[in-house]
Coordinates of C-alpha atoms in Angstrom, one line a residue:
Chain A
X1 CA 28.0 3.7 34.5
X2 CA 26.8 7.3 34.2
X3 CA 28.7 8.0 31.5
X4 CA 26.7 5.0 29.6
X5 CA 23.4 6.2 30.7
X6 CA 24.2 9.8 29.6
X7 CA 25.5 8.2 26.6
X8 CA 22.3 6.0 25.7
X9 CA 20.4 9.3 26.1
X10 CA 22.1 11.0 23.9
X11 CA 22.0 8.2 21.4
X12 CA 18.2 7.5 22.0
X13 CA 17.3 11.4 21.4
X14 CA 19.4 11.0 18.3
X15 CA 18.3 7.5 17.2
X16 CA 14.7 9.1 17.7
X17 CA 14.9 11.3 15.0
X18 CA 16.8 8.7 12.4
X19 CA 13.5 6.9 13.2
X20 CA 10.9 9.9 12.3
X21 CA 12.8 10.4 9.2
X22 CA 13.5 6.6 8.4
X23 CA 9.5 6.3 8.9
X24 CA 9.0 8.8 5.7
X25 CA 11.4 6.3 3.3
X26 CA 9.8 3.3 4.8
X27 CA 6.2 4.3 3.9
X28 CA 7.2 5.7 0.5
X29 CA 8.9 2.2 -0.3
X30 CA 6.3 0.1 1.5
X31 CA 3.4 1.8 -0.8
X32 CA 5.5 2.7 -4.5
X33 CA 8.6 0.1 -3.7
X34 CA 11.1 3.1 -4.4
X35 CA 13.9 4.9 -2.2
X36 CA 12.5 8.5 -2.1
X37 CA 15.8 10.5 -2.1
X38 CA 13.8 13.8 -1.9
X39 CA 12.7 12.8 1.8
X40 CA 15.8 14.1 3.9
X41 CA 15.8 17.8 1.6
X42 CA 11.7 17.4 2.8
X43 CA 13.7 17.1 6.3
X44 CA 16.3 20.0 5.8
X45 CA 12.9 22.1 4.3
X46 CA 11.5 20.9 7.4
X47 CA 13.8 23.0 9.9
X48 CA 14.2 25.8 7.7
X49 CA 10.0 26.8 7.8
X50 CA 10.7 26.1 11.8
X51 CA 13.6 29.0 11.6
X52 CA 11.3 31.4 9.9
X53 CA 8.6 30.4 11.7
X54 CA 10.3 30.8 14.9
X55 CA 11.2 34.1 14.3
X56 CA 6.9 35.0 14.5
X57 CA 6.6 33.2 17.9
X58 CA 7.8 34.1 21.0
X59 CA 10.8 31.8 21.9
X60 CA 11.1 29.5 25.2
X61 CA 7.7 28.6 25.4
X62 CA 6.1 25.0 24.5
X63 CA 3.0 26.5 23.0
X64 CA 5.4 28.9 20.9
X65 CA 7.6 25.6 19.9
X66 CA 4.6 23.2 19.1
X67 CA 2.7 25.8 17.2
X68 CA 6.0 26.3 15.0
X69 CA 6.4 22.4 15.0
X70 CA 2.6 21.6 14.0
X71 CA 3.0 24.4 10.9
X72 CA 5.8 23.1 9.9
X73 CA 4.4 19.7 9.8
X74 CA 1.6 21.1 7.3
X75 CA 3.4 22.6 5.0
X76 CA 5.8 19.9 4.6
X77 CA 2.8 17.9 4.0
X78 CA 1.9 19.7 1.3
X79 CA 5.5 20.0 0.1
X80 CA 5.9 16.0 -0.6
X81 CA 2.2 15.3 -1.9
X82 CA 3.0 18.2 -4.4
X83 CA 6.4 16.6 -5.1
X84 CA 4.9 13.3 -5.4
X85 CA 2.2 14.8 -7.9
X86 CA 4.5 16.7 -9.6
X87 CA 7.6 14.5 -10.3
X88 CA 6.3 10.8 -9.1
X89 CA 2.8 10.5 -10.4
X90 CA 3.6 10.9 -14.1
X91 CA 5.9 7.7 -13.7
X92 CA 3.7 5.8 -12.2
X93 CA 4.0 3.1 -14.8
X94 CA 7.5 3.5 -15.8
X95 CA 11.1 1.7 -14.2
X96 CA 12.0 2.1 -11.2
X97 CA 15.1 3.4 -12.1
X98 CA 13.3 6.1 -14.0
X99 CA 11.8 7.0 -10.6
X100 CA 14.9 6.9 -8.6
X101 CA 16.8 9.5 -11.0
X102 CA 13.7 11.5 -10.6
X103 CA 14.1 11.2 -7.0
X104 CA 17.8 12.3 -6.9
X105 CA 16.9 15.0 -9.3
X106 CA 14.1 16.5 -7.0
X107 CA 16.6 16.3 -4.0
X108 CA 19.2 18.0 -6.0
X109 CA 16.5 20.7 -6.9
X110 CA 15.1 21.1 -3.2
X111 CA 18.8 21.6 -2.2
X112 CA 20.1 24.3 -4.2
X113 CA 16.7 26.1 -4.5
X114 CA 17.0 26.1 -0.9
X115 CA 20.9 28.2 -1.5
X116 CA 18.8 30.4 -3.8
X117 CA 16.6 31.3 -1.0
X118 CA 18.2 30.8 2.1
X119 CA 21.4 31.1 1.4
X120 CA 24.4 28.6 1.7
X121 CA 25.8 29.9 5.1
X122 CA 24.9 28.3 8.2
X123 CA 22.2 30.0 9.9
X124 CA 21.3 29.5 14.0
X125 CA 18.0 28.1 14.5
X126 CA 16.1 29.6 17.8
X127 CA 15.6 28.1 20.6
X128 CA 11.7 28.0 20.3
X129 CA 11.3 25.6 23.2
X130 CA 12.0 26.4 26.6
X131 CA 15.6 25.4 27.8
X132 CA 17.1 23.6 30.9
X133 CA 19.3 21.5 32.1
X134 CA 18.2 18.5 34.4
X135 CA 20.5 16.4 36.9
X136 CA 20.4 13.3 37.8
X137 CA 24.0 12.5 39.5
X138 CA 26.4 12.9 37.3
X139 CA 23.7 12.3 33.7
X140 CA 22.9 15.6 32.3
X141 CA 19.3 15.5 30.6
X142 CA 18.8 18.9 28.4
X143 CA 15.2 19.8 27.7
X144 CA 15.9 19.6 24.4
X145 CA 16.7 15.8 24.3
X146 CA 13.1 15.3 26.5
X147 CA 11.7 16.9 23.8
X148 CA 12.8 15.1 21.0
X149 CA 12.0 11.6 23.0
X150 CA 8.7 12.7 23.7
X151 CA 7.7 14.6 20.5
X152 CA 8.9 11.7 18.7
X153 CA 7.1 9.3 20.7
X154 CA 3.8 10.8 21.0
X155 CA 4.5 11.3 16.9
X156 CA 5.1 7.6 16.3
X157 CA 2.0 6.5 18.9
X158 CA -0.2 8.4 16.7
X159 CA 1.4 6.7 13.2
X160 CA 0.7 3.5 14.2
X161 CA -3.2 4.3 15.1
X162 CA -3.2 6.0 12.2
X163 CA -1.9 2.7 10.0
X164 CA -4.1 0.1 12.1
X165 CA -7.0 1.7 13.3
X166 CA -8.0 3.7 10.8
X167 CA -9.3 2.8 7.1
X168 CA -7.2 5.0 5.6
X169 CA -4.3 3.2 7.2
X170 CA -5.7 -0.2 6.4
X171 CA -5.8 0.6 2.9
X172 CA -2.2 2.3 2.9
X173 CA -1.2 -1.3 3.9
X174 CA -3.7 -3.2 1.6
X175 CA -1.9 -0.8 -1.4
X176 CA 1.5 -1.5 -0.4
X177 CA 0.4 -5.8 -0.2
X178 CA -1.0 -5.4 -3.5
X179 CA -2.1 -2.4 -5.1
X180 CA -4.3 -4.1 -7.9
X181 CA -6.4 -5.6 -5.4
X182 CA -6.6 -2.5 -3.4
X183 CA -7.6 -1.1 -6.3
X184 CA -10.3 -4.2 -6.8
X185 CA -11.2 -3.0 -3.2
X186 CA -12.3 0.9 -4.9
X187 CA -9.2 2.1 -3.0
X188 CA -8.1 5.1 -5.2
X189 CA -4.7 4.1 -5.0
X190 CA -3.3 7.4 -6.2
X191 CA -5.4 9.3 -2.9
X192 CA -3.4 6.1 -0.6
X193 CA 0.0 7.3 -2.7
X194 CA -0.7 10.9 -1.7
X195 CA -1.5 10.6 1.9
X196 CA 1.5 8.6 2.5
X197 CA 3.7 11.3 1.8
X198 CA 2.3 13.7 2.9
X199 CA 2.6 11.7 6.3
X200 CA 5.8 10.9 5.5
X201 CA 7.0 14.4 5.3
X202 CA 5.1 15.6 7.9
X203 CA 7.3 13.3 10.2
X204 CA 10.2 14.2 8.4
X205 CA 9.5 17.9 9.3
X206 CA 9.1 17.4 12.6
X207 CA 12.5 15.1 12.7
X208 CA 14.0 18.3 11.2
X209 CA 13.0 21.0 13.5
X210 CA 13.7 18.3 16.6
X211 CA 17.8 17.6 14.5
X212 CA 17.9 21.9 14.4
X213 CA 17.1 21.7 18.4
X214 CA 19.8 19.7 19.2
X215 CA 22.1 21.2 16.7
X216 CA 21.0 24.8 16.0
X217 CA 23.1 25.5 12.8
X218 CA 21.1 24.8 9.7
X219 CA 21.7 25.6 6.1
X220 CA 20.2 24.0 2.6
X221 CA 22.8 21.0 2.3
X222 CA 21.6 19.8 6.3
X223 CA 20.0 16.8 4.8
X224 CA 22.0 14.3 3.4
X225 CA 24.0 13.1 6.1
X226 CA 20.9 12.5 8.8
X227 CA 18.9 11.6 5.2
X228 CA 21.1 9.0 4.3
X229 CA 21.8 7.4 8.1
X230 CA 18.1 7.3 8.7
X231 CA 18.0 5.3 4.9
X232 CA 20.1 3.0 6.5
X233 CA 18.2 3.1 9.9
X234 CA 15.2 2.0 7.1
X235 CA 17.1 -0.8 6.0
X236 CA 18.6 -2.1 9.3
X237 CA 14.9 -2.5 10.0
X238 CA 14.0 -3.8 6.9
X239 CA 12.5 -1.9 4.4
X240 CA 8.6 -1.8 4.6
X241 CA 8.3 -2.2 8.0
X242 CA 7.1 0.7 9.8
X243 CA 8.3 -0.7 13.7
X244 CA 11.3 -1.7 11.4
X245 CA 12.3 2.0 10.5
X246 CA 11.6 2.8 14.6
X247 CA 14.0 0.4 15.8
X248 CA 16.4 1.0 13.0
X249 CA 16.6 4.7 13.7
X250 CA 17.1 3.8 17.5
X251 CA 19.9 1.3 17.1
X252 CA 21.6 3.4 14.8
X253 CA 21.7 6.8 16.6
X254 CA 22.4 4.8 19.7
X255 CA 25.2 3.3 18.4
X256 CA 26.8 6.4 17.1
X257 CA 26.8 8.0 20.0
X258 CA 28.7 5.2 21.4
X259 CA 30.9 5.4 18.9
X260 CA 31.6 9.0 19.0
X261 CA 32.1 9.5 22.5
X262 CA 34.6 6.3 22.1
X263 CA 38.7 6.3 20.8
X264 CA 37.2 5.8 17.7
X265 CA 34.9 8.9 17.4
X266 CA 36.5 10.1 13.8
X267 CA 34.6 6.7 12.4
X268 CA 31.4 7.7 13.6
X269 CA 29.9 8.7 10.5
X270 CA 31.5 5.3 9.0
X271 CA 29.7 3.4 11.0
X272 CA 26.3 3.7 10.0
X273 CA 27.5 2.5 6.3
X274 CA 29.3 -0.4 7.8
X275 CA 26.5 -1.2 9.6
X276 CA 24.7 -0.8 6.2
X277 CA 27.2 -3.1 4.3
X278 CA 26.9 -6.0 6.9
X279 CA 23.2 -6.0 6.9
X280 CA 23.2 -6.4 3.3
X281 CA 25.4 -9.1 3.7
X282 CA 23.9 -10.8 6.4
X283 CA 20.5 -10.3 6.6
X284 CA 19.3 -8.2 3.2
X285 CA 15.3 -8.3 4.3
X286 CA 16.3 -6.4 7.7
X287 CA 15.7 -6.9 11.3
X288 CA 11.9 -6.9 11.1
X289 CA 11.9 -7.3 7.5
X290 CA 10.8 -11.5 5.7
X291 CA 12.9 -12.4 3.5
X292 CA 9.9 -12.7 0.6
X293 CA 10.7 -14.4 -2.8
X294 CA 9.0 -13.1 -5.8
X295 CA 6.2 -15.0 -7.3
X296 CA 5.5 -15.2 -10.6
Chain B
X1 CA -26.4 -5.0 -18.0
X2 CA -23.2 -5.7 -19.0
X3 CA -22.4 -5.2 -22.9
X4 CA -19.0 -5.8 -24.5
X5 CA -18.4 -4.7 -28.0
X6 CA -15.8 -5.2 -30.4
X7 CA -13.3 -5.0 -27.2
X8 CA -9.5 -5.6 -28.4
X9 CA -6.7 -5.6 -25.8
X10 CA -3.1 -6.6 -26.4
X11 CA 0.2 -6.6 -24.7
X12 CA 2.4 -4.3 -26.4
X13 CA 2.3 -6.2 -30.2
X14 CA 1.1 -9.0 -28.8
X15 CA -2.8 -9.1 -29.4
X16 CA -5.1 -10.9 -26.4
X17 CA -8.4 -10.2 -27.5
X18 CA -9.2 -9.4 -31.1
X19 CA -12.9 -7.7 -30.9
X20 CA -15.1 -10.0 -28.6
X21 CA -19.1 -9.1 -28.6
X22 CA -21.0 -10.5 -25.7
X23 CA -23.8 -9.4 -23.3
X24 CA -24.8 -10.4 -20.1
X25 CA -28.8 -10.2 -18.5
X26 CA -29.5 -9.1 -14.8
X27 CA -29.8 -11.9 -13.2
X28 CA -27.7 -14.6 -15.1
X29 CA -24.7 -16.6 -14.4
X30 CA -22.8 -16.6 -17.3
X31 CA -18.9 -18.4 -17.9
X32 CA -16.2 -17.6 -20.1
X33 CA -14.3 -20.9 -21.0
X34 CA -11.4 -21.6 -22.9
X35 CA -7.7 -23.1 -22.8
X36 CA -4.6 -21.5 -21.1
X37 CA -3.7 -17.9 -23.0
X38 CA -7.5 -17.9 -24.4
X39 CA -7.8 -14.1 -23.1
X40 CA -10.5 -15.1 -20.5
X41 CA -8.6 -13.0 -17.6
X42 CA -7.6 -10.2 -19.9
X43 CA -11.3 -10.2 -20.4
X44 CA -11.9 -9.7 -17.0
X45 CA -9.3 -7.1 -16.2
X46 CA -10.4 -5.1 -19.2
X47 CA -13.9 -4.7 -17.7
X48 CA -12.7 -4.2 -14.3
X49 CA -10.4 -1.1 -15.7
X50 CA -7.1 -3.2 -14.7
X51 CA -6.1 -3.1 -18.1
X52 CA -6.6 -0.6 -21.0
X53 CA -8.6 -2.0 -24.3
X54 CA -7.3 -0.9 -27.6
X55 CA -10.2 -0.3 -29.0
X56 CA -14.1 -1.3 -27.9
X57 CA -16.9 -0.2 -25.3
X58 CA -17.9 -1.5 -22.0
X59 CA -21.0 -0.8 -21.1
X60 CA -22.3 -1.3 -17.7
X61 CA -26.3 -0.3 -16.4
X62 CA -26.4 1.6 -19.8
X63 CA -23.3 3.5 -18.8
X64 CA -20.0 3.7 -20.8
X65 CA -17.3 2.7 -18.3
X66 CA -14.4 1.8 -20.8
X67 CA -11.9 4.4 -19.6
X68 CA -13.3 4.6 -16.1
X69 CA -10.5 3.7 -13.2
X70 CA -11.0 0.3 -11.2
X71 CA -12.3 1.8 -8.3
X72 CA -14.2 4.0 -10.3
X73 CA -16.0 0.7 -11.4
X74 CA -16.0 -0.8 -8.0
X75 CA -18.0 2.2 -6.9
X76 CA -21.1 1.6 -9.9
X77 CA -21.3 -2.2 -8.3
X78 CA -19.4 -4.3 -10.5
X79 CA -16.5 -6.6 -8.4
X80 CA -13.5 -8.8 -9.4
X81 CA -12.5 -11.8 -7.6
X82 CA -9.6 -12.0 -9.4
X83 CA -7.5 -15.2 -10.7
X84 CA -4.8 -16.2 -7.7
X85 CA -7.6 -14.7 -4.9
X86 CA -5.0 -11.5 -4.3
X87 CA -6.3 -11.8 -1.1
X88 CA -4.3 -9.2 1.6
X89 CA -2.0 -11.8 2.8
X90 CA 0.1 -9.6 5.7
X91 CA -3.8 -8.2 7.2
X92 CA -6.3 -10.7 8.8
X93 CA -9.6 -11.9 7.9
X94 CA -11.3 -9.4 9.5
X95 CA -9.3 -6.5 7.7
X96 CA -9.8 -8.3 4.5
X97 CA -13.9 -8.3 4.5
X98 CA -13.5 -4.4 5.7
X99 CA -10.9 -4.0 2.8
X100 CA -13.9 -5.4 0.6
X101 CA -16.1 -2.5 1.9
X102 CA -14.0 0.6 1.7
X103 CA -16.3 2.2 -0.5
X104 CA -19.5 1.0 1.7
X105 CA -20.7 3.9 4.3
X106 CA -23.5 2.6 5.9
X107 CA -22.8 0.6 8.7
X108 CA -25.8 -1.1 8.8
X109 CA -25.6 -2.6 5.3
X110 CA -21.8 -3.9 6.0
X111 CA -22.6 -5.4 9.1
X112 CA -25.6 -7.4 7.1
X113 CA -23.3 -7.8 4.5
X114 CA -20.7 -9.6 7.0
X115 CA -23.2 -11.4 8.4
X116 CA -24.2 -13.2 5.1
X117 CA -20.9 -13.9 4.1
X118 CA -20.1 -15.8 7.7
X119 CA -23.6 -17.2 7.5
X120 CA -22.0 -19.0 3.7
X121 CA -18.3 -19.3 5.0
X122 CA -18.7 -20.1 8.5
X123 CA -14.4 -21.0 8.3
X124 CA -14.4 -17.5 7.9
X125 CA -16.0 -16.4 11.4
X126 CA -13.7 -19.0 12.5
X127 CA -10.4 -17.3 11.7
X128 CA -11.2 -13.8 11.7
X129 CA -8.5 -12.7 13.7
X130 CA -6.3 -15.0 11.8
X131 CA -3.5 -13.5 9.0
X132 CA -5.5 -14.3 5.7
X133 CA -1.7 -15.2 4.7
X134 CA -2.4 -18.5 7.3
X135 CA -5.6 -19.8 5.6
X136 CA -5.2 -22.6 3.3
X137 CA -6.1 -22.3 -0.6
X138 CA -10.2 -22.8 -0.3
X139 CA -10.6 -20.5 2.8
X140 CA -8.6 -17.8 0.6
X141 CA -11.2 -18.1 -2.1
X142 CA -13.6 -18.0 0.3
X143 CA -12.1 -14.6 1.9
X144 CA -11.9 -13.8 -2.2
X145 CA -15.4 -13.7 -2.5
X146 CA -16.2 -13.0 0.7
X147 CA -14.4 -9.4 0.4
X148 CA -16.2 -9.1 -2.9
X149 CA -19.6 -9.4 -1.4
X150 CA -18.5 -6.9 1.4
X151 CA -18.8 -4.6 -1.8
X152 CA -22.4 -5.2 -2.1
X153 CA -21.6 -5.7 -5.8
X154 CA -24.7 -6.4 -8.5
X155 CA -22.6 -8.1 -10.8
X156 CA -19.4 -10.4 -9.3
X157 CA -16.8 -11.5 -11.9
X158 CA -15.0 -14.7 -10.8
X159 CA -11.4 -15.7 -12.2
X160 CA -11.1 -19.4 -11.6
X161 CA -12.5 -19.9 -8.1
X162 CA -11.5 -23.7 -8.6
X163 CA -8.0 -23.0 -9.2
X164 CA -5.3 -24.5 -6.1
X165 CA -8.5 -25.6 -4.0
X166 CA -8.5 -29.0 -2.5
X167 CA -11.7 -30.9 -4.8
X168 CA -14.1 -31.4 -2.1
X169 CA -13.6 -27.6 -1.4
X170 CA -14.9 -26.9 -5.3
X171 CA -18.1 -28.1 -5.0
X172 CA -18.9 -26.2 -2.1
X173 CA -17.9 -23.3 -3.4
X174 CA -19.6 -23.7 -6.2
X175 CA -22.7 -24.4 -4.6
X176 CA -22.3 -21.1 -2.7
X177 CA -21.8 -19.0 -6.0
X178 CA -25.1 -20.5 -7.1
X179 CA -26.6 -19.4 -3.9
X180 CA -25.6 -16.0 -4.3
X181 CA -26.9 -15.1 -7.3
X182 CA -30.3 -17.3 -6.5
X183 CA -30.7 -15.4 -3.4
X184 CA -29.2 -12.2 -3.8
X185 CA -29.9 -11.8 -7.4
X186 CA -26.1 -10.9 -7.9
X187 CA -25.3 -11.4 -11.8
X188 CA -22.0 -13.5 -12.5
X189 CA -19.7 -13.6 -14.8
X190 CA -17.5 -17.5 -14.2
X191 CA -14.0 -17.9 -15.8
X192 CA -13.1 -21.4 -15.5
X193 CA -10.9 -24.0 -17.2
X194 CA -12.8 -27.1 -15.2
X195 CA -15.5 -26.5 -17.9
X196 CA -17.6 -29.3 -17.0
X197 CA -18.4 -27.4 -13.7
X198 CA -18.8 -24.0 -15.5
X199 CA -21.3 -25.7 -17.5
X200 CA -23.0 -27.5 -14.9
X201 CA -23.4 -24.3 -13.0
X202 CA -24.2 -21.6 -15.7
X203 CA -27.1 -20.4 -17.9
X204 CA -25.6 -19.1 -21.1
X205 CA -21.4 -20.2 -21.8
X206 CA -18.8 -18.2 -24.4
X207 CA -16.2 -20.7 -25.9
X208 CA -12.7 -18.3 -25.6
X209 CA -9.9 -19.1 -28.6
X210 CA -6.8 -17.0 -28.6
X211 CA -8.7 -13.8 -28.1
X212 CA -12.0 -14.8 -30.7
X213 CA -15.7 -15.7 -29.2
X214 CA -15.8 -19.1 -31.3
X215 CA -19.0 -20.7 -29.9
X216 CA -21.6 -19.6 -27.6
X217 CA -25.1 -20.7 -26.2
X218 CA -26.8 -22.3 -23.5
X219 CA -25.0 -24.4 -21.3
X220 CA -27.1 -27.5 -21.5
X221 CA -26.7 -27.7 -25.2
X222 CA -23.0 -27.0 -25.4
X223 CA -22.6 -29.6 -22.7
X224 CA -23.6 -32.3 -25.2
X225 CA -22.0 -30.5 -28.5
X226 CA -19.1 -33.2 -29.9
X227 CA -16.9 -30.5 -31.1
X228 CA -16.3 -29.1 -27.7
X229 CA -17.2 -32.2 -25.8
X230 CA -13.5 -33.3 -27.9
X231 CA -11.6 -30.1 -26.8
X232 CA -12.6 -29.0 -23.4
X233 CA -14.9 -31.7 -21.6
X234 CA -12.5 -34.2 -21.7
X235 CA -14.1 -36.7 -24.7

């Protein structure tokens, strides 16, 4: 029994994060119905500004670590609107499959301009947060993992105000419904486009300095594994839906922690793109998602 | 206060409008009839800055607003209701008619503004915490030009506002749009294909064929012309 709580903590901490980065892809697709592939190198970015930035704080302290975490936030904000105005923008009217190379273009770009920079060796992030070990009987709770829950709770709490309390938020779902009419509306779609990633990336910041807590080695290629399990964690949900992307993230992290601490712990990166396979073949729209046919 | 000239639009090398001329007065209601593929929504979207004209001027209060953006024109007070309502299906009633006044700031105009369009929908009030998704095809026209007028527009544009709507919805509806642009002095443009009611409810009329302006006048008399009595009006 303690050996399943302690795993369902560990999974939870870790589905937690797939969720604050699966929120980014969500958005994106709910708003320009395309797979940002540039959102987990926005995440790997992410950790790096928190290991420089770490360096100017004093470490072990909350204020240090939520200073660190709120900076890096901002700056990855302003890392994915420039991306988006940069490389998305101009093809705003072109395929979809234009802007999906793009995407895997800008990724590939983030990541080895991130080896220029910061090398391609590992590097150990600080521990900007204060550290301790609770226990409760025999279920070990680090500070670390209390961190990530609540961080990413408090994160996702104010999201959804954000998306259904504020105007801003009702027109980032009135553009991603139908952009024309938003448009109709006076919404200056591109401003909606903008603001969604750089809320997107803001989260996916924060998902990265959270991922560098738990596992303090970091280096430019950091990404793609936690970027492509928290795409899945999107599409478990179904894509679109913001509480989708939440849950998705949780199920999936929880699960591979199950998996990992189990005989069959050399699958546990397999198992997120089973998970992704079946889904596709069982229920393409996603837990939350409707299945919608296209009108024409 | 609106003025169109010599406005040509096409899809890629297929041409939609081939330089229409019209203008409208403050004040009017005004239709656009025609068959299917006429170019009476491409019309439309042209002036609301949906789609791009190859070649032409719009001309709103005196302004040029041909390469404005749509909400760009929103902003000077011109609104689209636009054909197939496009009403926010996935937000509820209530987030539709604030949708409609995203550009308004004063919260004492959009609260009147809300309170006029209940006081003519009143099935509105009723299901304002209702998915607009959930409404049947006349209360989504109604939310259609209900969000418009949260825009305080001066001049509405309406795509077919009898298209999908249960017949004894029509006439209400069209009853309403004369009451708004009686009482609130809102100038409208009508796209219809039921042209007997476009007629019956309009000043001035445009006769739309593949992309040409080939008749125009006062209702009243086109209502009795033979020639169009034959094509549109049913005989």
């Amino acid at each position: 029994m303690s050996e399943f709580l302690q795993q369902l903590l560990n999974g939870l901490s870790l589905g937690a994060i797939y969720a604050l980065i699966a929120l980014g892809y969500t958005m994106v697709y709910g708003v320009l119905r395309f797979i940002n592939f540039a959102h987990s190198d926005v995440f790997m970015v992410g950790a790096f500004l928190g290991y420089y930035l770490g360096k100017l704080v004093p470490e072990h302290t909350i204020w240090g670590g939520l200073a660190v975490l709120a900076v890096s936030m901002i700056g990855c904000a302003i890392l994915g609107m420039t991306i988006e105005r940069l490389a998305y923008r101009p093809l705003r009217s072109a395929p979809t499959l234009n802007v999906l190379i793009t995407a895997i273009g800008v990724s590939l770009l983030l990541e080895y301009t991130g080896q220029v920079f910061f090398g391609a060796a590992p590097r150990n992030f600080p521990s900007i947060f204060p550290v301790r070990n609770f226990s409760f009987g025999s279920v070990i709770v680090t500070s670390n993992q209390l961190i990530v829950i609540a961080v990413s709770v408090v994160l996702m709490i104010v999201l959804q105000l954000i998306v259904y309390r504020t105007k801003i938020g009702t027109a980032m779902r009135a553009v991603s419904l139908n952009p024309k009419a938003a448009a109709l509306m006076g919404v200056n779609n591109d401003v909606v486009i903008s603001f969604t990633f750089g809320l997107g990336s803001a989260l996916a910041a924060a998902g990265g300095i959270l991922y560098a807590l738990n596992y303090p080695s970091i280096d430019p290629l950091m990404g793609v594994m936690p970027g492509l399990k928290a795409f899945v964690a999107a599409i478990l949900g179904g894509i679109g839906n913001i509480p989708g992307a939440a849950l998705g993230g949780l199920i999936l992290g929880t699960v591979e922690t199950f998996v990992s601490g189990s005989q069959w712990s050399t699958y546990k990166d397999a198992i997120a793109f089973a998970i992704l396979i079946i889904i596709m073949l069982f229920r393409p729209a996603g837990l939350l998602g409707k299945f919608t046919v296209e009108k024409v | 206060m609106l003025r169109i000239t010599d406005l040509s639009v096409s899809y890629g090398a297929i041409s939609a409008l081939d330089g229409i001329s019209f203008a409208i007065e403050q004040g009017a209601i005004v239709t656009l009839i025609g068959g299917n593929g006429a170019g009476k929504t491409t019309t439309l979207r042209t002036i609301s800055g949906l789609l791009r004209p190859k070649a032409g001027r719009i001309e709103f209060l005196g302004e040029d607003i041909t390469k404005l953006r749509p909400h760009q024109i929103v902003a000077r007070g011109l609104c689209h209701v636009p054909e197939g309502r496009m009403i926010f299906s996935n937000l509820t009633v209530d987030e539709n008619l604030a949708m409609g006044a995203y550009l308004q700031s004063d919260d004492e105009l959009i609260a009147r503004n809300r309170d006029y369009v209940f006081s003519i929908f009143p099935r509105l009030k009723e299901r304002i915490r209702q998915m607009a998704g959930t409404l049947s095809g006349g209360e989504q026209q109604m939310l259609a030009i209900g969000r418009a007028l949260m825009g305080n527009p001066k001049f509405l544009m309406l795509d077919e506002p009898s298209l999908g709507i249960a017949p004894r919805l029509i006439s209400t509806i069209f009853e309403k749009i004369v009451e708004i642009n009686q009482q609130h002095g809102i100038t409208i443009l009508l796209v219809e294909q039921n042209a007997n009611l476009a007629l019956e409810v309009s000043r001035t009329a445009y006769v739309l064929e593949t992309g040409h302006i080939v008749m125009q006048g006062e209702s009243k008399q086109l209502r009795t012309d033979p020639q169009l009595k034959a094509t549109y009006l049913g005989g």
